[in-house]
CSV table of C-alpha atoms in Angstrom, one decimal:
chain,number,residue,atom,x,y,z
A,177,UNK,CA,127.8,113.1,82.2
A,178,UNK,CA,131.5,113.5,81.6
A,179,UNK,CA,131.9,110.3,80.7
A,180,UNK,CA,129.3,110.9,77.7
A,181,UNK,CA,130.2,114.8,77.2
A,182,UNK,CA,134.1,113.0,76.5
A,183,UNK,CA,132.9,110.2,74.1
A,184,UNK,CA,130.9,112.7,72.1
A,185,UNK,CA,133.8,114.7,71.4
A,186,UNK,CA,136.6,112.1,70.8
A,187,UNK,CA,133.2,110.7,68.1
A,188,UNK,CA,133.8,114.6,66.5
A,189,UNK,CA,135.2,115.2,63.3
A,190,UNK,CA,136.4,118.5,61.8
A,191,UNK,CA,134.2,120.0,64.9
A,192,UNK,CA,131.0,117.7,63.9
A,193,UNK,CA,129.2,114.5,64.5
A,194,UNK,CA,126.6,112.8,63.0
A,195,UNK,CA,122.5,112.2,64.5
A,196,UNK,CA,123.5,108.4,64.3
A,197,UNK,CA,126.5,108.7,66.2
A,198,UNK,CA,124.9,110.7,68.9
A,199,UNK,CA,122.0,108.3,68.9
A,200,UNK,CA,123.9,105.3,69.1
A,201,UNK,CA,126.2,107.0,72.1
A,202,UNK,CA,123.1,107.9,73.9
A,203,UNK,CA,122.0,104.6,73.8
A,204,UNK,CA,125.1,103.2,75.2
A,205,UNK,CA,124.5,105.5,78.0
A,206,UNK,CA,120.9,105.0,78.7
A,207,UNK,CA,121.3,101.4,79.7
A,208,UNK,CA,123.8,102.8,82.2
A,209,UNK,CA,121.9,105.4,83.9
A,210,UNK,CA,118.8,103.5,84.3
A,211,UNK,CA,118.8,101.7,87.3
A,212,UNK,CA,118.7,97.7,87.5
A,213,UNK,CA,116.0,95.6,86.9
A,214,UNK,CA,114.1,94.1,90.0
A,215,UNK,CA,114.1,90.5,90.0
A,216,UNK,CA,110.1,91.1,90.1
A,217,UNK,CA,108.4,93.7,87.8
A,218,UNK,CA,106.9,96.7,89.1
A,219,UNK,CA,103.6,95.2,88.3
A,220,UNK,CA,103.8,91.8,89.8
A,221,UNK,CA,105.1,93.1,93.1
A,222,UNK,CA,102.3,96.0,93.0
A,223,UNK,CA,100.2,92.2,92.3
A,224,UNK,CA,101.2,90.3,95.0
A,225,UNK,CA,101.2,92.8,98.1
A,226,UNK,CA,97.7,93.3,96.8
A,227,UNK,CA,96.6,90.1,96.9
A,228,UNK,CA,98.5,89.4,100.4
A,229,UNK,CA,96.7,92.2,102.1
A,230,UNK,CA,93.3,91.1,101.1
A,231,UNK,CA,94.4,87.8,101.9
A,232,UNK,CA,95.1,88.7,105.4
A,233,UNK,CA,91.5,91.2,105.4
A,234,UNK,CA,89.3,88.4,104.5
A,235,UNK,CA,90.7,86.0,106.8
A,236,UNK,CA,91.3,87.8,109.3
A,237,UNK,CA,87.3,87.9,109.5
A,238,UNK,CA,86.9,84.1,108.9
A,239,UNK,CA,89.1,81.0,109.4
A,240,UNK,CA,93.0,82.1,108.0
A,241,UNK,CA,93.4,78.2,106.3
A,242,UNK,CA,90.3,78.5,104.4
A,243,UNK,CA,91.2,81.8,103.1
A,244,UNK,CA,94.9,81.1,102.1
A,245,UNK,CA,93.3,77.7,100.4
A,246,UNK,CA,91.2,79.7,98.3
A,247,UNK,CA,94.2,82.2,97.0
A,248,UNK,CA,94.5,81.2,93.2
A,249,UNK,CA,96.0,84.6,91.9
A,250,UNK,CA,99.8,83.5,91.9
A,251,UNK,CA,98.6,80.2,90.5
A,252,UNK,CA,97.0,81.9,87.4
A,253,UNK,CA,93.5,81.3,88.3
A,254,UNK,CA,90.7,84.0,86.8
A,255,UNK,CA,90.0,85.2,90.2
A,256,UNK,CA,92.5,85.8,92.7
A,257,UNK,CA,90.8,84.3,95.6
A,258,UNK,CA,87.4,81.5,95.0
A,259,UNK,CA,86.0,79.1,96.3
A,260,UNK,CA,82.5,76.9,95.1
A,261,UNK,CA,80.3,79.5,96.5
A,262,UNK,CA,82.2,83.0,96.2
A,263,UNK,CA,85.4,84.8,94.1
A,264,UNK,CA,87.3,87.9,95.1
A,265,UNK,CA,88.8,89.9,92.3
A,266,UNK,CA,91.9,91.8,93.9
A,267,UNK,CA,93.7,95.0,92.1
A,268,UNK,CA,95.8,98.0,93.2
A,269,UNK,CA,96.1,101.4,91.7
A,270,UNK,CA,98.6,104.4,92.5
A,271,UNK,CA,96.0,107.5,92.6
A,272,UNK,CA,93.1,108.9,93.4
A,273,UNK,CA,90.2,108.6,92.0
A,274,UNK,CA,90.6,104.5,91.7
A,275,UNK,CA,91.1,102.9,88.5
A,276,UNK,CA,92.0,99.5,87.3
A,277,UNK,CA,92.9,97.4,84.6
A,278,UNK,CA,90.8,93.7,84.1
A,279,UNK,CA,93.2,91.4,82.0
A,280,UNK,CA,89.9,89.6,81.2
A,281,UNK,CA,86.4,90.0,80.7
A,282,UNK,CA,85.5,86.9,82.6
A,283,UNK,CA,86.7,88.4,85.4
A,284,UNK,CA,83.8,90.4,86.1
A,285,UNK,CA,81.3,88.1,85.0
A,286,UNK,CA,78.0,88.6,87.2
A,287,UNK,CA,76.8,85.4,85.9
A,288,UNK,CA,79.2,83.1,87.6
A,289,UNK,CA,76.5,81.9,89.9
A,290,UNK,CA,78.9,83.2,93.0
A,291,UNK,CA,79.2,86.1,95.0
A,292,UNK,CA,81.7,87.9,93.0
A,293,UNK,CA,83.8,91.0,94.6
A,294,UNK,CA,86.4,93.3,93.6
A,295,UNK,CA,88.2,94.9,95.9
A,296,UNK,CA,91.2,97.1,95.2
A,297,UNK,CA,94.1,98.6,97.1
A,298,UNK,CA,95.7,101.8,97.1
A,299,UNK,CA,99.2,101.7,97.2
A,300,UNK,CA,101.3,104.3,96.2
A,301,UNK,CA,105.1,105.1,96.1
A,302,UNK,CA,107.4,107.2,98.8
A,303,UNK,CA,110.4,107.1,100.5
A,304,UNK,CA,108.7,106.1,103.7
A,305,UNK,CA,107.0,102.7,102.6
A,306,UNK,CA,108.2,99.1,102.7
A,307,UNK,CA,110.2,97.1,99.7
A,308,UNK,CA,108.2,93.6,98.4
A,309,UNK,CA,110.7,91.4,101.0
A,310,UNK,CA,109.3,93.5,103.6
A,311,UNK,CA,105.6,92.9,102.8
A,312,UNK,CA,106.6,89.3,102.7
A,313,UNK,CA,108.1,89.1,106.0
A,314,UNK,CA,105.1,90.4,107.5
A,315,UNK,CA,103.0,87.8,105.5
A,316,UNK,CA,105.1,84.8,106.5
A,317,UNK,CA,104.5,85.8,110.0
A,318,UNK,CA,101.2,86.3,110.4
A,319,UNK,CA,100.8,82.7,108.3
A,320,UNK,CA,103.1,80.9,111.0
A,321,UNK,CA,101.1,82.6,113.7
A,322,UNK,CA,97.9,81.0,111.9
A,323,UNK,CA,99.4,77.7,110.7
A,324,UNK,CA,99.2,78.2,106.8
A,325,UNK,CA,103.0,79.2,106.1
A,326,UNK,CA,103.4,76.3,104.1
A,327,UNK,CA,100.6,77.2,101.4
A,328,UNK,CA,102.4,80.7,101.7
A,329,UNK,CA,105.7,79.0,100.6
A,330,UNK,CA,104.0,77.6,97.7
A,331,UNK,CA,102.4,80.5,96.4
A,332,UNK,CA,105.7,82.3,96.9
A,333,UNK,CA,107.5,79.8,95.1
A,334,UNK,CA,104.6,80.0,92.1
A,335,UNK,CA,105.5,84.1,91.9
A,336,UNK,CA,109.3,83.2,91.1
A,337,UNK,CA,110.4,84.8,94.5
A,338,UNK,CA,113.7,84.0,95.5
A,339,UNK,CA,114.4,85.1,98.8
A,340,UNK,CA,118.1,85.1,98.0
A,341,UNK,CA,117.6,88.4,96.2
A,342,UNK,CA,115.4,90.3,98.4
A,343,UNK,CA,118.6,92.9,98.8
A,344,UNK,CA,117.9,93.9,95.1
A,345,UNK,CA,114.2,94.8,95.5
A,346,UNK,CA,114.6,98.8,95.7
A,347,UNK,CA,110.9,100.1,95.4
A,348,UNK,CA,108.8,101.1,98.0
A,349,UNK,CA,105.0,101.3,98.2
A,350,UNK,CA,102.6,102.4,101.1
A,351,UNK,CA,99.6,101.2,102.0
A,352,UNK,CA,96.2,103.7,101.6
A,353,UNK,CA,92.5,102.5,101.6
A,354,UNK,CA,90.7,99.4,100.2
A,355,UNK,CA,87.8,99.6,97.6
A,356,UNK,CA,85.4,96.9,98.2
A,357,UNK,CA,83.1,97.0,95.2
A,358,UNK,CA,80.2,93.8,94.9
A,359,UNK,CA,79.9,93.0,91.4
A,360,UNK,CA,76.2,93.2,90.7
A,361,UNK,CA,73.5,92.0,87.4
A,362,UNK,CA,73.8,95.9,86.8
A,363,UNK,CA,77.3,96.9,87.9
A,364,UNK,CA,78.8,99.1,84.9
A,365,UNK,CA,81.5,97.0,83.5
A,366,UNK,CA,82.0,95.6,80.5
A,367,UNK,CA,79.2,92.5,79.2
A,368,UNK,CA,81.2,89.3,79.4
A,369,UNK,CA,77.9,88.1,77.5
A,370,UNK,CA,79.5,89.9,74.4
A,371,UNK,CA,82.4,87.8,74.5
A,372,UNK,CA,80.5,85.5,71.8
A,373,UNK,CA,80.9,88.4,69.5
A,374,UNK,CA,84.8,88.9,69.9
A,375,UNK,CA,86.4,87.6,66.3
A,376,UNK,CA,88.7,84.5,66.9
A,377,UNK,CA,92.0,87.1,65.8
A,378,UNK,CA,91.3,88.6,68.8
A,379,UNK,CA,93.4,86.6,71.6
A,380,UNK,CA,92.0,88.7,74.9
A,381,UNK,CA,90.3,92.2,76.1
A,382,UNK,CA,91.3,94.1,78.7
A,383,UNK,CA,90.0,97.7,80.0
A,384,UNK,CA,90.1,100.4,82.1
A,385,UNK,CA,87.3,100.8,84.8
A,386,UNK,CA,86.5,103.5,87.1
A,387,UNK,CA,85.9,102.3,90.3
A,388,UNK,CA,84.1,105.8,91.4
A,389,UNK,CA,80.7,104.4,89.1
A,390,UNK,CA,80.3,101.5,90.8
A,391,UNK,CA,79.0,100.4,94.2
A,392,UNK,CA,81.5,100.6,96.9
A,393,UNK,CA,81.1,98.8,100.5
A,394,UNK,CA,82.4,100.7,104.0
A,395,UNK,CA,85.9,99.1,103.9
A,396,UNK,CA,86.4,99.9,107.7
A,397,UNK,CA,84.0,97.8,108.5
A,398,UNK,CA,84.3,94.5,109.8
A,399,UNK,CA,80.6,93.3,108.5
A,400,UNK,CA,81.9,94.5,105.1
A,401,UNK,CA,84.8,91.4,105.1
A,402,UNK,CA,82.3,89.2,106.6
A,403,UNK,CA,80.6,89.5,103.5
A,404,UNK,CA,82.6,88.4,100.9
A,405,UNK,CA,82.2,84.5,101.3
A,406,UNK,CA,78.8,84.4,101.8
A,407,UNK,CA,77.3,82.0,99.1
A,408,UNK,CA,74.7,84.0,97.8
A,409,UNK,CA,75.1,86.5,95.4
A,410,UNK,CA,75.1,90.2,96.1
């Protein structure tokens, strides 16, 4: 603040200074006061611990190399986890009550001929949680203890993670309760049907849903992550 308060007054003349100049000197400052820029955004590491603790949910209740076979999010697939039979769409959200952005409306598409599911995490920011590298560490050893680190590896290496700079990763998140909501013929989200209707100028739709008006599944259940990978739908 010195620093600025000083450069603001050696910018004076005759006792003034212009809006521009004090503009452009704020500027100058801003870039140093805010801190530096993760090597992952805020979003994609929100993304991926996500996806990883779903990952480990769902197999967890079934066979771990299946599971981590079927993980497409890091790869850019339009579900984050699928296989021929079912597809698991995985979000997080910061506060209470849930809600989530889709990036697509295919994503939510009942008529997939799949059991389709969307289950989202709650993870939210404070000085007690765990940085990205951290979540990773736990991931990579629960994978070697279930013989899939090398698909791991590969997905990691798909998210642009560079282990070399896990020491400037700074944000912290902890874990809170899983949404498990089955994506039904009558679930309230938007109609991918009406896609058709969309005017080719428009490159993409994405919304806002409230996870509070749909169907939600017991996530403390065990029966509940049995579910997801049955082949019929819900």
């Amino acid at each position: 603040m010195e620093l600025f308060a000083a450069e603001v007054m050696m910018e004076m003349k005759d006792g003034k200074i212009s809006i521009e100049t004090i503009k452009k000197i704020v500027d100058e400052h801003r870039a140093l006061w805010a801190p530096p820029r993760e090597p992952l955004s805020v979003i994609a590491q929100r993304g991926l611990i996500a996806e990883m603790e779903v990952v480990k949910k769902i197999a967890d209740a079934h066979t771990p190399n299946h599971i981590v076979s079927c993980w497409r999010g890091p790869d850019g697939g339009l579900h984050d986890l699928a296989s021929e039979e079912w597809a698991v769409e995985i979000k997080s959200y910061s506060e209470e009550p849930p809600r989530v952005r889709i990036n697509h409306i295919a994503q939510l598409d009942y008529n997939i001929d799949k059991r389709l599911t969307l289950v989202a995490l709650h993870l939210y920011s404070d000085g007690d949680g765990k940085t990205l590298p951290e979540y990773i560490d736990n991931m990579i050893e629960w994978a070697t203890q279930h013989g899939c680190r090398s698909r791991i590896d590969e997905l990691l290496v798909s998210m642009k993670y560079d282990e070399e700079r896990r020491n400037e990763y700074y944000s912290t998140y902890t874990i809170g309760r899983f949404v498990v909501c089955p994506i039904r013929e009558d679930s309230p989200v938007f109609p991918a049907e009406l896609g058709k209707f969309i005017p080719a100028a428009v490159s993409d739709i994405s919304y806002l849903l409230s996870l509070n008006d749909l169907d939600q599944l017991p996530d403390a259940l065990a029966s509940t992550w049995d579910s997801l990978i049955e082949s019929t739908s819900w």
